[in-house]
XYZ file of C-alpha atoms in Angstrom:
683
model
C -21.235 -42.712 -123.831
C -24.005 -41.901 -121.367
C -25.219 -44.690 -119.097
C -28.991 -45.224 -118.981
C -30.717 -44.116 -115.794
C -32.027 -47.602 -114.991
C -28.475 -48.952 -115.079
C -27.103 -46.137 -112.829
C -29.713 -46.478 -110.068
C -28.410 -49.817 -108.654
C -24.972 -48.221 -108.167
C -26.261 -45.596 -105.671
C -26.484 -47.986 -102.702
C -22.947 -49.142 -103.390
C -21.665 -45.553 -103.422
C -23.547 -44.720 -100.216
C -22.202 -47.856 -98.553
C -18.637 -46.981 -99.567
C -19.001 -43.405 -98.264
C -20.340 -44.702 -94.957
C -17.445 -47.097 -94.670
C -14.950 -44.318 -95.290
C -16.554 -42.183 -92.579
C -16.451 -45.112 -90.158
C -12.777 -45.659 -90.912
C -12.107 -41.958 -90.370
C -13.967 -42.016 -87.052
C -12.080 -45.116 -85.990
C -8.763 -43.558 -87.000
C -9.617 -40.355 -85.136
C -10.563 -42.347 -82.026
C -7.297 -44.244 -82.178
C -5.351 -41.001 -82.517
C -7.156 -39.528 -79.511
C -6.465 -42.687 -77.532
C -2.793 -42.529 -78.492
C -2.678 -38.870 -77.472
C -4.234 -39.679 -74.110
C -1.733 -42.475 -73.571
C 1.150 -40.137 -74.416
C -0.218 -37.541 -71.980
C -0.565 -40.194 -69.284
C 2.961 -41.448 -69.936
C 4.291 -37.895 -69.802
C 2.532 -37.334 -66.472
C 4.016 -40.564 -65.119
C 7.512 -39.523 -66.191
C 7.051 -36.118 -64.554
C 6.129 -37.849 -61.298
C 9.092 -40.203 -61.558
C 11.528 -37.331 -62.201
C 10.293 -35.353 -59.181
C 10.277 -38.499 -57.066
C 13.902 -39.068 -58.080
C 14.968 -35.706 -56.642
C 12.903 -36.195 -53.488
C 14.548 -39.564 -52.907
C 17.936 -37.959 -53.507
C 17.216 -35.333 -50.850
C 15.892 -37.987 -48.455
C 19.004 -40.107 -48.897
C 21.184 -37.027 -48.435
C 19.429 -36.110 -45.174
C 19.838 -39.615 -43.756
C 23.518 -39.680 -44.721
C 24.031 -36.242 -43.163
C 22.592 -37.561 -39.918
C 24.957 -40.531 -40.068
C 27.949 -38.277 -40.729
C 27.017 -35.944 -37.871
C 26.482 -38.922 -35.578
C 29.910 -40.311 -36.485
C 31.487 -36.810 -36.516
C 32.689 -37.203 -40.094
C 33.898 -33.892 -41.539
C 35.889 -34.850 -44.636
C 32.776 -34.537 -46.831
C 30.025 -31.917 -46.547
C 26.334 -32.483 -47.238
C 26.568 -30.638 -50.556
C 29.341 -32.995 -51.657
C 27.127 -35.925 -50.702
C 24.257 -34.526 -52.743
C 26.553 -34.202 -55.755
C 27.765 -37.807 -55.406
C 24.212 -39.136 -55.243
C 23.307 -36.988 -58.237
C 26.232 -38.466 -60.183
C 25.099 -42.022 -59.380
C 21.530 -41.347 -60.485
C 22.792 -39.576 -63.609
C 24.845 -42.645 -64.597
C 21.803 -44.885 -64.070
C 19.542 -42.647 -66.139
C 22.118 -42.235 -68.901
C 23.180 -45.833 -69.338
C 20.462 -47.818 -67.595
C 17.275 -46.547 -69.233
C 16.413 -47.317 -72.878
C 15.532 -44.723 -75.492
C 11.785 -44.235 -75.637
C 11.338 -41.971 -78.645
C 12.881 -41.925 -82.079
C 10.597 -39.777 -84.155
C 12.676 -36.611 -84.478
C 12.878 -35.503 -88.082
C 14.602 -32.318 -89.236
C 12.649 -29.879 -91.377
C 14.253 -27.146 -93.442
C 13.075 -23.535 -93.140
C 15.752 -21.888 -95.259
C 13.554 -18.908 -96.058
C 13.505 -17.752 -92.432
C 16.384 -15.716 -91.015
C 15.592 -16.223 -87.310
C 14.162 -18.971 -85.088
C 10.584 -18.803 -83.837
C 9.716 -19.216 -80.182
C 6.511 -21.096 -81.039
C 5.930 -23.083 -84.219
C 2.599 -24.388 -85.559
C 2.996 -27.466 -87.757
C 0.230 -28.745 -90.056
C 0.171 -32.545 -89.993
C -2.581 -34.004 -92.219
C -4.858 -31.067 -91.610
C -4.224 -30.925 -87.841
C -2.125 -28.197 -86.261
C 0.386 -28.990 -83.532
C 2.310 -26.481 -81.396
C 6.066 -26.798 -80.819
C 8.252 -24.597 -78.618
C 11.893 -23.594 -79.065
C 14.359 -25.530 -76.893
C 17.657 -24.199 -78.208
C 20.200 -24.371 -80.993
C 21.843 -27.635 -82.092
C 25.163 -27.612 -83.919
C 25.140 -29.341 -87.345
C 27.599 -31.970 -86.157
C 25.185 -33.108 -83.428
C 21.972 -33.123 -85.434
C 21.726 -36.911 -85.139
C 22.685 -37.021 -81.457
C 19.553 -35.337 -80.115
C 18.399 -36.902 -76.882
C 15.995 -39.763 -77.581
C 15.354 -40.614 -73.927
C 12.213 -38.951 -72.629
C 13.217 -39.590 -69.010
C 16.472 -37.681 -69.429
C 14.553 -34.839 -71.021
C 12.230 -34.710 -68.024
C 15.019 -34.407 -65.449
C 16.624 -31.541 -67.391
C 15.081 -28.437 -65.848
C 14.523 -25.047 -67.392
C 17.300 -22.728 -66.092
C 14.657 -20.228 -65.003
C 13.564 -22.742 -62.365
C 16.878 -22.171 -60.587
C 16.587 -18.397 -60.692
C 12.908 -17.942 -59.880
C 12.288 -20.801 -57.452
C 15.506 -22.171 -55.945
C 17.771 -19.127 -55.608
C 15.391 -16.718 -53.759
C 15.161 -18.718 -50.493
C 18.938 -19.323 -50.492
C 19.808 -15.642 -50.927
C 17.049 -14.364 -48.615
C 18.131 -16.704 -45.836
C 21.682 -15.368 -46.128
C 20.437 -11.830 -45.468
C 17.785 -12.759 -42.911
C 20.170 -14.852 -40.769
C 22.999 -12.329 -40.933
C 24.873 -11.947 -37.642
C 24.873 -8.192 -37.615
C 27.348 -7.636 -34.819
C 30.337 -9.281 -36.480
C 29.192 -8.290 -39.962
C 29.114 -4.577 -39.207
C 32.322 -4.749 -37.220
C 34.043 -5.865 -40.444
C 31.783 -3.987 -42.866
C 34.536 -1.987 -44.565
C 36.669 -5.067 -45.250
C 33.658 -7.066 -46.444
C 32.647 -4.353 -48.923
C 36.217 -4.124 -50.224
C 36.469 -7.882 -50.770
C 32.999 -8.137 -52.306
C 33.105 -5.181 -54.706
C 36.714 -4.366 -55.500
C 37.982 -7.903 -55.022
C 35.323 -9.468 -57.254
C 36.001 -6.941 -60.011
C 39.762 -7.599 -59.789
C 39.196 -11.361 -59.868
C 36.834 -11.061 -62.846
C 39.259 -9.085 -65.005
C 42.306 -11.163 -64.089
C 40.516 -14.441 -64.838
C 38.988 -13.001 -68.008
C 42.323 -11.801 -69.399
C 44.150 -15.003 -68.510
C 41.400 -17.068 -70.146
C 41.612 -14.918 -73.263
C 45.258 -15.945 -73.486
C 44.203 -19.580 -73.077
C 41.664 -19.170 -75.895
C 44.367 -17.721 -78.148
C 46.564 -20.735 -77.302
C 43.704 -23.121 -78.115
C 43.282 -21.415 -81.470
C 46.994 -21.834 -82.249
C 47.017 -25.552 -81.445
C 43.736 -26.191 -83.255
C 41.640 -26.932 -80.143
C 39.066 -24.200 -80.837
C 36.327 -25.176 -83.275
C 34.102 -22.098 -83.022
C 34.104 -18.443 -82.006
C 35.209 -17.437 -78.507
C 35.364 -13.671 -77.958
C 37.080 -11.539 -75.323
C 33.697 -10.607 -73.848
C 32.975 -14.317 -73.420
C 36.183 -14.632 -71.396
C 35.180 -11.702 -69.193
C 31.742 -13.250 -68.728
C 33.395 -16.480 -67.612
C 35.506 -14.439 -65.187
C 32.361 -12.874 -63.697
C 30.585 -16.238 -63.445
C 33.452 -18.096 -61.822
C 34.222 -15.202 -59.433
C 30.975 -15.945 -57.575
C 32.208 -17.770 -54.469
C 30.000 -20.003 -52.367
C 32.009 -21.389 -49.427
C 28.974 -23.168 -47.971
C 31.069 -26.206 -47.075
C 33.750 -24.182 -45.294
C 31.215 -22.025 -43.450
C 29.294 -25.080 -42.269
C 32.489 -26.562 -40.831
C 33.395 -23.189 -39.288
C 29.977 -23.056 -37.644
C 30.239 -26.616 -36.375
C 33.759 -26.157 -34.987
C 33.034 -22.606 -33.723
C 35.972 -21.152 -35.631
C 37.133 -17.568 -35.178
C 34.109 -15.291 -35.495
C 35.881 -12.537 -37.418
C 37.156 -14.995 -40.023
C 33.655 -16.418 -40.311
C 32.187 -12.923 -40.719
C 34.709 -11.993 -43.425
C 34.065 -15.152 -45.443
C 30.295 -15.114 -44.982
C 29.928 -11.415 -45.707
C 32.150 -11.622 -48.774
C 30.254 -14.613 -50.194
C 26.842 -13.003 -49.617
C 27.689 -9.716 -51.341
C 30.031 -11.395 -53.822
C 27.146 -13.334 -55.395
C 25.197 -10.121 -55.873
C 28.185 -8.338 -57.416
C 28.988 -11.272 -59.723
C 25.495 -11.456 -61.189
C 25.312 -7.689 -61.793
C 28.817 -7.763 -63.270
C 27.818 -10.517 -65.683
C 24.759 -8.517 -66.749
C 26.985 -5.492 -67.386
C 29.353 -7.537 -69.543
C 26.443 -8.884 -71.578
C 25.262 -5.287 -72.052
C 28.664 -4.318 -73.497
C 27.923 -3.748 -77.202
C 30.391 -1.538 -79.109
C 29.202 0.370 -82.142
C 30.690 -0.349 -85.549
C 31.447 -3.441 -87.569
C 33.509 -5.255 -84.914
C 31.049 -5.729 -82.073
C 33.698 -7.340 -79.820
C 36.410 -4.657 -80.015
C 37.097 -2.273 -77.154
C 34.930 0.819 -77.210
C 35.264 3.459 -74.497
C 31.643 4.578 -74.864
C 30.373 1.001 -74.545
C 32.677 0.435 -71.552
C 31.339 3.416 -69.631
C 27.835 2.400 -70.612
C 28.451 -1.016 -69.032
C 29.763 0.682 -65.878
C 26.602 2.768 -65.792
C 24.512 -0.376 -66.262
C 26.337 -1.989 -63.337
C 25.743 0.978 -61.024
C 22.162 1.409 -62.170
C 21.203 -2.244 -61.791
C 22.883 -2.640 -58.424
C 21.513 0.584 -56.913
C 18.043 -0.029 -58.344
C 17.967 -3.590 -57.031
C 19.231 -2.415 -53.642
C 16.524 0.249 -53.399
C 13.801 -2.172 -54.492
C 14.791 -4.728 -51.855
C 15.073 -2.120 -49.106
C 11.738 -0.499 -50.013
C 9.948 -3.849 -49.992
C 11.361 -4.572 -46.545
C 10.300 -1.136 -45.292
C 6.773 -1.594 -46.674
C 6.498 -4.966 -44.931
C 7.709 -3.404 -41.687
C 5.084 -0.637 -41.909
C 2.300 -3.126 -42.654
C 3.233 -5.326 -39.704
C 3.555 -2.310 -37.414
C 0.323 -0.436 -38.158
C -1.949 -3.478 -38.473
C -3.101 -6.118 -36.024
C -1.571 -8.970 -37.996
C 0.392 -10.040 -34.945
C -2.919 -11.332 -33.563
C -2.992 -13.846 -36.441
C 0.480 -15.414 -36.650
C -0.447 -17.613 -39.630
C -1.481 -14.626 -41.737
C 1.523 -12.662 -40.532
C 3.934 -15.414 -41.552
C 2.218 -15.893 -44.913
C 2.406 -12.174 -45.705
C 6.059 -12.044 -44.675
C 6.855 -14.999 -46.933
C 4.998 -13.632 -49.969
C 6.410 -10.111 -49.649
C 9.932 -11.477 -49.360
C 9.643 -13.807 -52.356
C 7.855 -11.241 -54.511
C 10.848 -8.915 -54.130
C 12.907 -11.214 -56.327
C 10.250 -11.498 -59.028
C 9.460 -7.776 -58.938
C 13.110 -6.867 -59.466
C 13.454 -9.318 -62.364
C 10.231 -8.034 -63.944
C 11.516 -4.441 -63.742
C 14.841 -5.294 -65.381
C 16.892 -5.313 -62.183
C 18.613 -8.228 -60.431
C 16.470 -10.268 -58.088
C 19.474 -11.683 -56.206
C 20.565 -8.231 -55.026
C 16.981 -7.178 -54.245
C 16.092 -10.244 -52.189
C 19.433 -10.098 -50.322
C 18.884 -6.545 -49.087
C 15.214 -7.300 -48.511
C 16.317 -10.051 -46.129
C 18.706 -7.710 -44.309
C 15.979 -5.049 -44.018
C 13.406 -7.573 -42.835
C 15.784 -8.830 -40.153
C 16.591 -5.281 -39.003
C 13.070 -3.821 -38.944
C 10.204 -6.235 -39.682
C 11.466 -8.944 -37.351
C 10.952 -6.610 -34.369
C 7.258 -6.188 -35.265
C 6.445 -9.886 -35.610
C 4.775 -11.899 -32.914
C 6.837 -14.457 -31.030
C 5.292 -17.296 -33.031
C 5.923 -15.591 -36.374
C 9.553 -14.896 -35.486
C 10.135 -18.574 -34.869
C 8.136 -19.622 -37.930
C 9.891 -17.322 -40.379
C 13.340 -18.317 -39.136
C 12.560 -22.016 -39.409
C 10.663 -21.700 -42.702
C 13.467 -20.011 -44.611
C 16.080 -22.217 -42.964
C 14.299 -25.332 -44.250
C 13.735 -23.829 -47.714
C 17.391 -22.804 -47.876
C 18.544 -26.283 -46.909
C 16.298 -28.081 -49.420
C 16.956 -25.669 -52.305
C 20.709 -25.745 -51.839
C 20.926 -29.523 -51.680
C 18.550 -29.804 -54.641
C 20.870 -27.643 -56.746
C 23.946 -29.653 -55.785
C 22.103 -32.899 -56.538
C 21.155 -31.534 -59.929
C 24.795 -30.602 -60.571
C 25.782 -34.248 -60.235
C 22.876 -35.274 -62.441
C 23.664 -32.660 -65.092
C 27.121 -34.095 -65.717
C 25.441 -37.032 -67.503
C 22.036 -35.651 -68.526
C 23.095 -32.323 -70.064
C 23.370 -32.747 -73.846
C 25.604 -29.818 -74.782
C 28.785 -30.517 -72.817
C 32.042 -29.374 -74.405
C 35.090 -30.476 -72.409
C 38.407 -28.962 -73.449
C 41.431 -30.076 -71.363
C 43.391 -26.923 -72.262
C 40.501 -24.647 -71.257
C 39.865 -26.571 -68.018
C 43.515 -26.516 -66.880
C 43.786 -22.842 -67.824
C 40.637 -22.083 -65.840
C 42.039 -23.673 -62.659
C 45.282 -21.699 -63.004
C 43.401 -18.449 -63.698
C 41.154 -18.975 -60.672
C 44.190 -19.468 -58.428
C 45.830 -16.232 -59.583
C 42.519 -14.352 -59.534
C 41.803 -15.407 -55.951
C 45.355 -14.547 -54.855
C 45.082 -11.054 -56.408
C 41.689 -10.749 -54.720
C 42.842 -11.574 -51.173
C 46.463 -10.610 -50.527
C 46.770 -7.067 -51.977
C 43.394 -6.021 -50.554
C 44.250 -7.449 -47.141
C 47.488 -5.456 -47.119
C 45.619 -2.236 -47.913
C 42.881 -2.967 -45.390
C 45.376 -3.690 -42.623
C 46.696 -0.149 -42.963
C 43.469 1.104 -41.412
C 42.317 -1.834 -39.266
C 42.920 -1.999 -35.533
C 42.689 -5.794 -35.522
C 44.766 -6.847 -38.512
C 43.784 -9.588 -40.913
C 46.591 -11.992 -40.076
C 48.468 -14.115 -42.585
C 46.770 -17.308 -41.469
C 43.375 -15.639 -41.998
C 44.446 -14.555 -45.483
C 45.663 -18.042 -46.361
C 42.376 -19.514 -45.127
C 40.351 -17.026 -47.173
C 42.475 -17.853 -50.210
C 41.843 -21.562 -49.627
C 38.105 -21.085 -49.022
C 37.247 -19.605 -52.415
C 34.847 -22.403 -53.337
C 32.474 -22.167 -56.277
C 28.917 -23.381 -55.891
C 25.246 -22.774 -56.580
C 25.516 -19.209 -57.912
C 28.292 -19.996 -60.413
C 26.335 -23.019 -61.627
C 23.096 -21.060 -61.967
C 24.814 -18.250 -63.886
C 26.536 -20.721 -66.218
C 23.458 -22.813 -67.002
C 21.269 -19.787 -67.673
C 22.649 -19.391 -71.205
C 24.109 -22.408 -73.016
C 23.062 -21.516 -76.558
C 26.517 -20.919 -78.065
C 29.703 -22.939 -78.309
C 31.606 -20.702 -75.889
C 28.848 -20.746 -73.273
C 28.577 -24.536 -73.456
C 32.309 -24.863 -72.826
C 32.068 -22.404 -69.921
C 29.207 -24.379 -68.366
C 31.033 -27.718 -68.580
C 34.195 -26.193 -67.094
C 32.238 -24.483 -64.303
C 30.650 -27.803 -63.397
C 34.043 -29.475 -63.010
C 35.394 -26.548 -60.981
C 32.448 -26.784 -58.574
C 33.022 -30.522 -58.178
C 36.713 -30.049 -57.417
C 36.319 -27.181 -54.951
C 33.449 -28.793 -53.026
C 35.098 -32.210 -52.729
C 38.791 -31.391 -52.453
C 38.849 -27.905 -50.929
C 35.781 -28.492 -48.761
C 37.176 -31.790 -47.503
C 40.492 -30.163 -46.606
C 38.984 -27.408 -44.463
C 39.504 -29.098 -41.090
C 43.171 -30.036 -41.720
C 43.797 -26.524 -43.061
C 42.367 -24.953 -39.892
C 44.704 -27.084 -37.813
C 47.726 -26.387 -40.026
C 47.157 -22.612 -39.934
C 46.588 -22.631 -36.141
C 43.231 -20.860 -36.395
C 41.205 -20.759 -33.200
C 38.279 -23.189 -32.922
C 35.812 -23.770 -30.134
C 35.264 -20.009 -29.840
C 32.071 -18.624 -28.324
C 30.297 -16.553 -31.041
C 29.951 -13.716 -28.534
C 33.605 -13.866 -27.526
C 35.864 -11.149 -28.870
C 39.379 -11.708 -30.203
C 42.215 -11.396 -27.705
C 43.327 -7.842 -27.011
C 46.274 -6.463 -28.900
C 49.021 -4.088 -27.758
C 47.408 -0.984 -29.157
C 48.183 2.560 -28.036
C 45.150 2.668 -25.816
C 43.451 0.622 -23.146
C 39.789 0.026 -22.480
C 38.713 0.415 -18.885
C 35.984 -2.184 -18.707
C 32.584 -1.707 -17.234
C 30.796 -3.978 -14.855
C 30.747 -7.419 -16.409
C 31.389 -9.229 -19.685
C 28.456 -7.601 -21.497
C 29.991 -4.198 -20.926
C 33.359 -5.485 -22.130
C 31.785 -6.886 -25.286
C 29.973 -3.643 -26.017
C 33.096 -1.604 -25.479
C 35.265 -3.559 -27.876
C 32.526 -3.791 -30.482
C 32.039 -0.044 -30.377
C 35.729 0.555 -30.953
C 35.840 -1.756 -33.961
C 32.544 -0.831 -35.601
C 33.076 0.382 -39.150
C 33.071 4.134 -39.568
C 30.504 3.789 -42.340
C 28.112 2.119 -39.940
C 28.787 4.710 -37.243
C 27.702 7.453 -39.624
C 24.445 5.701 -40.374
C 23.587 4.351 -36.946
C 22.540 7.589 -35.274
C 19.988 8.413 -37.977
C 18.650 4.877 -37.959
C 18.381 4.647 -34.195
C 16.728 8.031 -33.682
C 14.354 8.107 -36.672
C 14.038 4.929 -38.760
C 13.704 2.447 -35.903
C 10.922 4.445 -34.152
C 9.045 4.908 -37.456
C 9.266 1.325 -38.699
C 9.269 -0.697 -35.466
C 8.042 -0.735 -31.893
C 11.525 0.009 -30.531
C 13.835 2.982 -30.304
C 13.327 6.349 -28.639
C 9.936 8.068 -29.109
C 9.886 10.425 -32.074
C 8.500 13.109 -29.776
C 11.978 13.305 -28.220
C 14.010 13.231 -31.450
C 11.958 15.307 -33.902
C 11.588 19.094 -33.577
C 8.706 20.341 -31.463
C 6.757 21.606 -34.492
C 6.573 17.992 -35.732
C 4.759 16.889 -32.597
C 1.574 15.735 -34.371
C 3.456 13.674 -36.923
C 5.714 12.270 -34.206
C 2.760 11.135 -32.106
C 1.084 9.504 -35.124
C 4.178 7.568 -36.185
C 5.353 6.543 -32.723
C 3.965 3.222 -31.587
C 2.280 3.162 -28.142
C 4.471 0.185 -27.277
C 7.518 2.462 -27.361
C 6.354 4.335 -24.272
C 5.571 1.096 -22.447
C 8.735 -0.728 -23.458
C 11.242 -0.305 -20.707
C 13.921 -2.240 -22.624
C 13.701 -0.160 -25.784
C 17.161 1.307 -25.362
C 18.856 -2.034 -24.847
C 18.617 -3.213 -28.440
C 21.346 -5.247 -30.064
C 22.370 -2.539 -32.478
C 23.381 -0.248 -29.639
C 26.413 -2.476 -29.242
C 27.680 -1.491 -32.665
C 28.318 2.205 -32.107
C 30.703 4.385 -30.191
C 29.415 7.911 -29.830
C 31.467 10.946 -28.939
C 29.755 11.043 -25.576
C 31.258 7.670 -24.714
C 34.867 8.924 -24.854
C 36.744 9.954 -21.750
C 40.435 10.747 -22.032
C 42.450 10.522 -18.832
C 45.705 12.419 -18.324
C 47.266 12.324 -14.905
C 44.602 13.176 -12.353
C 42.375 14.996 -14.829
C 39.484 13.408 -16.717
C 38.459 15.110 -19.948
C 35.117 14.122 -21.428
C 34.168 14.385 -25.080
C 32.312 17.645 -24.512
C 35.457 19.252 -23.167
C 34.651 19.237 -19.454
C 37.281 18.075 -16.985
C 37.523 17.085 -13.400
C 39.494 15.058 -10.873
C 39.867 11.404 -11.587
C 39.954 9.211 -8.507
C 38.725 5.884 -9.763
C 39.825 2.896 -7.700
C 39.808 -0.846 -8.073
C 38.113 -3.147 -5.617
C 39.677 -6.275 -4.152
C 37.891 -8.530 -6.603
C 39.369 -6.649 -9.553
C 36.254 -4.727 -10.470
C 36.597 -1.032 -11.045
C 34.632 1.324 -8.759
C 33.515 4.798 -9.711
C 34.560 8.084 -8.268
C 32.151 10.774 -7.210
C 32.906 12.769 -10.355
C 32.018 9.806 -12.551
C 28.770 9.252 -10.678
C 27.871 12.892 -11.202
C 28.676 12.629 -14.870
C 26.494 9.545 -15.267
C 23.725 11.258 -13.344
C 23.851 14.208 -15.741
C 23.775 11.927 -18.762
C 20.953 9.862 -17.327
C 18.871 12.979 -16.702
C 18.882 13.816 -20.421
C 16.362 12.612 -22.979
C 15.387 8.962 -23.063
C 17.319 8.191 -26.212
C 20.646 8.861 -24.449
C 21.933 5.848 -22.529
C 24.430 5.724 -19.717
C 27.794 4.286 -20.629
C 30.300 2.842 -18.181
C 33.210 2.542 -20.612
C 36.031 5.023 -20.988
C 38.984 4.991 -23.337
C 42.250 5.765 -21.543
C 45.189 6.934 -23.681
C 48.525 6.427 -21.833
C 50.758 9.362 -22.685
C 54.457 8.785 -22.183
C 56.785 11.471 -20.867
C 59.382 12.156 -23.558
C 61.642 14.144 -21.256
C-alpha cells in the first residue's frame, strides 16, 4: 500500500543522517587503514635497519677479534671462521630469542592455473594489493612458513651475493695477482683449474649418484633426485676457496711456488666451476626422459661451456682494454678522484654486462682485473694506483667476511634445510676421492715436463688445502626451489663449516709436518736443482732472479710475451718500445699517433716487471770447451774469468757481443745471463 507523501517527508532527514553516518564511518575506517599501513611501513623500515645493523656489528666484532688474534699470534682459527661463529651465535638468538610477529598467512587455491605467477594482484574488499613470488613450499611444510618478520629480513635474495658481494672478491683476486710466480707456473695452474675441476666434478657427481641410489633403497629419499642434479652438486662443490690457507701462507711467507699453485688454481677454479654448472643446467635431452644420456645434448653442453667461458673472457679483456685506452688518451690522471671513480665503475660494470648478455660475470670480472693490472694500472696516477689497490682490498675483505657471517646465520634462518646423514657422509667421501683424483694424477703428468717438480709434500698440501667457501655457497644458494637443490645447499653449508674450521685450523701443523719452507722472501727463488745445465749468473741478485724466472716461464706465456711487449703494451700504456721501432715503416703515421710521448721520455721503459718472465733466443749462449756459440749461430773464444770476490767478469768477446746487441733497436735489451750446458766426454 502506498504511503502518503506527508508521512514520507519526515523520514528524509533520517535517511540523510544515516547516509552521512555511513560515510563518516567509511572515512574513519579508511583513515585507520592508512594509519595501520603507515605503521607497518615504519615497522618494516625499522626491521630493515636492524637487520643491516646486525651485519655491521658482526663485521665490527670480527675485525676487533682479528686484531686480537693477530696481536696474540693465534693461527688456529682464521677470520672467516670467526665470522661464521659469530653468524651462528646471532642466528641462534634470532631463531629462538625473538617472538613471531606475524600470523596472517592464509593459503588460497588457484587450481585452474598450471604455473606460478611472478606478481599477483589480490582484490581485498575492493582494494588491490600486489604480492611477489618467493618460492615453492612443499605440502608437508605449508603450516611451517616463517612467521618471524625479523628472520625474513635477514634472509637475503641470492642475487645480492652474485651482483654485489662476489664482484669485488673476484676482481681483487685478478687485480692483486702476483704475475711473476703465476706465469712461471701457468701451465700447471691451467691444468689444475680446467682439467682437474672437470675430473673432480664428474667423480663427485658419479659417486653421489650412487649415494642417491643407496638412499632410495633404504627409504631415505622422499622426492626426485636426478643424475644431472648429482653432476650439478659436483660442479658446485668443486669450487675451492682456500682463503684460510692462503692467508696463513701469506702470513708465514710459505713457499712462493706452492702459494702460486694454490692461489692460481682457486682463482681460475671458481670461474670454471660456475661455467660448468651453467653447462650442466643447459643439458636438456630430447625425448620423454629428459634426464637420460643424450650425445647431442652432451655436446651441446660442451659447446655452451666453451661459448660462455670464451665470451666471458673476451668481454672482461675488452672492458679492461677500453679502460686502458681511456686512461691513456685522456687527461684523467690530472683528476685522481675521477680517474679512480671511472676505474671502479668500469670494473664493476664488467660483471653486470656479462650477466646481462648471458655470459658469466665471475669469469669476465676476473680477466678484467688481470687486464686492468697489466695495462690500465700503468696509466694511472700515483694517487689512483694507491686508491684502487686499497679500495678493492677493503671491499674484498668486507664482502668476504659478510658472506661467511651470513653462512653462519643461514644455518638457523634458512627455512628450506634438508639434512640427510647418508647424503652428507657420502658427500665428504666423494669430495676426498674427487680431490685426490684432481691432484695426484695431474701432478704426475705435469712433473714429466716441469724442471722444478711438484714434490710430494706440495701435493699433499694441495690435497689438504681444498677448502670450500664463498663461491660454493653462492652457487648453492642461487637455486633452492626443488627438494634436491635444498639438500645440496644444506650439505654444502656443512662442508664449508668443516673445511674452514678443521682444515683451515690445521694448516700450520700440516706445514710443519710436511716440512714445507716458511719465512721465504716472496722474491726468493727455490733452491737450485741438479739439472743438466747451469746458469752463469749476472751481476747481482736481480740478474739471478731474472735468469731463473726466464728459464721457468711457461712456454705458453713465452709465445705471447713478444707480441704483448712489442705491440700491445705500447698501444695501451705509456711503457714499452715505441711503435715506430716495432711496426713496419709504412705504418709510421699510425705508430706515431698511437705511441705515447711519455714512451720517448721514459728512460726506464725497458725495465718493466714482465721482462723478467721471458727467455728469448737471443739470451742463450752455449759454451763448449773454449768456444762460445750464441743463439744466432756465431761463435768465438770464451775467456771469461772469475774475480776474487766470486763475481764473474766478462771477456772481450762478450763485451763486443753486448755492444752489438746494445746498438740495435731500443726494444732489445742487453742480457748478462748465459746458459752453459756441460757436455761429458763419453770416450
